[in-house]
Amino acid sequence: MSEIDISHDLSELRTTFSHIRAVVDTEALERDIAELSERAGAPDLWDDPDSAQQVTSALSHKQARLKRIVDTEQRIDDLEVLAELANEENDDSAKSDVRRELAALQKTISDMEIQTLLDGEFDELPAVVTIRAGAGGVDASDFAEMLLRMYLRYAEQHGMPVTVHDTSYAEEAGIKSASFEVDAPYAFGNLSVEAGTHRLVRMSPFNSAGKRQTSFAAVEVVPLFEQTDEIDIPENDIRVDVFRSSGPGGQSVNTTDSAVRITHLPTGIVVSMQNEKSQIQNRAAAMRVLQSRLLLVKREEEAARKKELAGTISASWGDQMRSYVLAPYQMVKDLRTNHEVNNPSHVFDGDLDGFIAAGIRWRKQQQLEDD
């Protein structure tokens, strides 16, 4: 095997990594870690469990972020040494190791570069994702359940804790709607590019004639704010309905009226919760999500007014942001970024990294063009 030369690749990696390090601002990160470590070490930390949880979670996230920066820089240095040794010893196995590590590093740094683009006001927050079946009858309900599984698998593969808040099952197959929380840093920044209308084209398993069927499902993604006094919700602005949880479940599920549905009368926003066994817990969780949605609506209205005053009107995300085609050919294509793959089964198994990365880059480009 001929001598391996990765000098150009290493140069590109170091250049990209230096930009990432500058954006992350490792010195500021180290100061934040020192401050949070001091707070975490306070003897009265757990006197306020909610505050303590926020401190320890923030500390863990920032430590992991710094460690990733330090470890990646070390991996770049080690790769250069490994390549030199492989060439000196003319070791084919070592040269193969160099190529594998180079490919792994290129992916790691690409992922890190994407994360630096998540600089929006709410990007760091957890997310609440809601999926609703649209036009297409039973196929749409089945498609909505396929999307739910897809996002749960994506979250699982990335170590993102998920809590399913509410699932409304359709009569024949699939779901009418589902709502779940992804409690991880930057969950909203990543998943917000998934918001919009998704379209499925396939030979319907619910049609005896085996005709091709087009169905739709809507995905909504909102940031989950901490409980805040910024949005005050008067009691006479909401209607609270309690009902028995539906669908599969274990002990205490389907036996008591513990599920809660809150309707915000002025806006028509509806939030349902049936994850907890206690009606009180479900109501508290539903109010938190309702508050998050109302706060986001308020911010969006303020931003829209500013744009209107400035005389700029930008297009929305559009009705159909992604197509999943299973017949007559196999393809998943994002209609905004033109990113596409020819293996829908992998996508439905949670392999969304390429689509999310392309979506984040597309969104950033749109923002730059609007500025």
mmCIF file of N, CA and C in Angstrom, residues 1 33 53 78 96 99 107 167 184 188 202 205 207 232 238 246 252 260 284 290 309 319 326 331:
data_model
loop_
_atom_site.group_PDB
_atom_site.id
_atom_site.type_symbol
_atom_site.label_atom_id
_atom_site.label_comp_id
_atom_site.label_asym_id
_atom_site.label_seq_id
_atom_site.Cartn_x
_atom_site.Cartn_y
_atom_site.Cartn_z
ATOM 1 N N MET A 1 0.851 -1.195 0.000
ATOM 2 C CA MET A 1 0.000 0.000 0.000
ATOM 3 C C MET A 1 0.883 1.240 0.000
ATOM 4 N N ILE A 33 -18.360 26.908 33.862
ATOM 5 C CA ILE A 33 -18.218 25.642 34.583
ATOM 6 C C ILE A 33 -17.733 25.889 36.008
ATOM 7 N N GLN A 53 -31.662 20.993 40.265
ATOM 8 C CA GLN A 53 -31.699 20.214 39.032
ATOM 9 C C GLN A 53 -31.218 21.042 37.846
ATOM 10 N N ASP A 78 -3.482 13.422 17.515
ATOM 11 C CA ASP A 78 -3.125 11.999 17.515
ATOM 12 C C ASP A 78 -3.175 11.417 16.113
ATOM 13 N N SER A 96 -5.060 1.780 7.324
ATOM 14 C CA SER A 96 -6.520 1.625 7.306
ATOM 15 C C SER A 96 -7.140 2.284 8.537
ATOM 16 N N ARG A 99 -7.381 6.020 7.957
ATOM 17 C CA ARG A 99 -8.507 6.408 7.102
ATOM 18 C C ARG A 99 -9.837 6.355 7.858
ATOM 19 N N LYS A 107 -16.765 13.499 10.391
ATOM 20 C CA LYS A 107 -18.181 13.513 10.793
ATOM 21 C C LYS A 107 -18.367 14.247 12.119
ATOM 22 N N THR A 167 -51.353 10.663 23.664
ATOM 23 C CA THR A 167 -51.535 9.972 22.395
ATOM 24 C C THR A 167 -53.019 9.715 22.177
ATOM 25 N N ALA A 184 -33.688 17.701 26.392
ATOM 26 C CA ALA A 184 -32.245 17.693 26.169
ATOM 27 C C ALA A 184 -31.817 19.062 25.654
ATOM 28 N N PHE A 188 -34.787 21.802 20.873
ATOM 29 C CA PHE A 188 -35.613 22.650 20.007
ATOM 30 C C PHE A 188 -34.836 23.108 18.781
ATOM 31 N N ARG A 202 -47.378 5.947 -1.094
ATOM 32 C CA ARG A 202 -47.113 4.507 -1.055
ATOM 33 C C ARG A 202 -48.327 3.729 -1.578
ATOM 34 N N PRO A 205 -51.678 -0.152 2.365
ATOM 35 C CA PRO A 205 -51.994 -1.480 2.917
ATOM 36 C C PRO A 205 -53.450 -1.570 3.385
ATOM 37 N N ASN A 207 -55.998 -0.444 1.452
ATOM 38 C CA ASN A 207 -56.837 -0.368 0.265
ATOM 39 C C ASN A 207 -56.796 -1.715 -0.443
ATOM 40 N N ASP A 232 -49.215 35.300 31.921
ATOM 41 C CA ASP A 232 -50.213 35.081 32.954
ATOM 42 C C ASP A 232 -51.477 34.559 32.281
ATOM 43 N N ILE A 238 -59.365 29.721 30.370
ATOM 44 C CA ILE A 238 -59.133 28.316 30.041
ATOM 45 C C ILE A 238 -60.337 27.461 30.425
ATOM 46 N N SER A 246 -56.596 6.956 27.429
ATOM 47 C CA SER A 246 -56.926 5.977 26.388
ATOM 48 C C SER A 246 -55.674 5.284 25.912
ATOM 49 N N SER A 252 -53.298 1.652 36.938
ATOM 50 C CA SER A 252 -53.908 2.981 37.124
ATOM 51 C C SER A 252 -54.285 3.655 35.826
ATOM 52 N N VAL A 260 -55.963 15.091 31.476
ATOM 53 C CA VAL A 260 -56.416 16.486 31.510
ATOM 54 C C VAL A 260 -56.283 17.106 30.125
ATOM 55 N N ALA A 284 -50.579 20.261 35.870
ATOM 56 C CA ALA A 284 -49.376 21.094 35.976
ATOM 57 C C ALA A 284 -48.525 20.988 34.710
ATOM 58 N N LEU A 290 -48.780 24.724 27.770
ATOM 59 C CA LEU A 290 -49.635 25.810 27.287
ATOM 60 C C LEU A 290 -48.931 27.145 27.426
ATOM 61 N N LEU A 309 -43.315 46.474 10.178
ATOM 62 C CA LEU A 309 -42.917 47.884 10.269
ATOM 63 C C LEU A 309 -41.686 48.158 9.423
ATOM 64 N N ASP A 319 -46.222 24.470 2.843
ATOM 65 C CA ASP A 319 -47.138 23.417 3.249
ATOM 66 C C ASP A 319 -46.481 22.039 3.277
ATOM 67 N N LEU A 326 -42.597 5.720 -1.188
ATOM 68 C CA LEU A 326 -42.313 4.286 -1.096
ATOM 69 C C LEU A 326 -42.717 3.539 -2.358
ATOM 70 N N MET A 331 -37.644 6.897 -2.011
ATOM 71 C CA MET A 331 -36.909 8.148 -1.832
ATOM 72 C C MET A 331 -37.553 8.968 -0.715
#
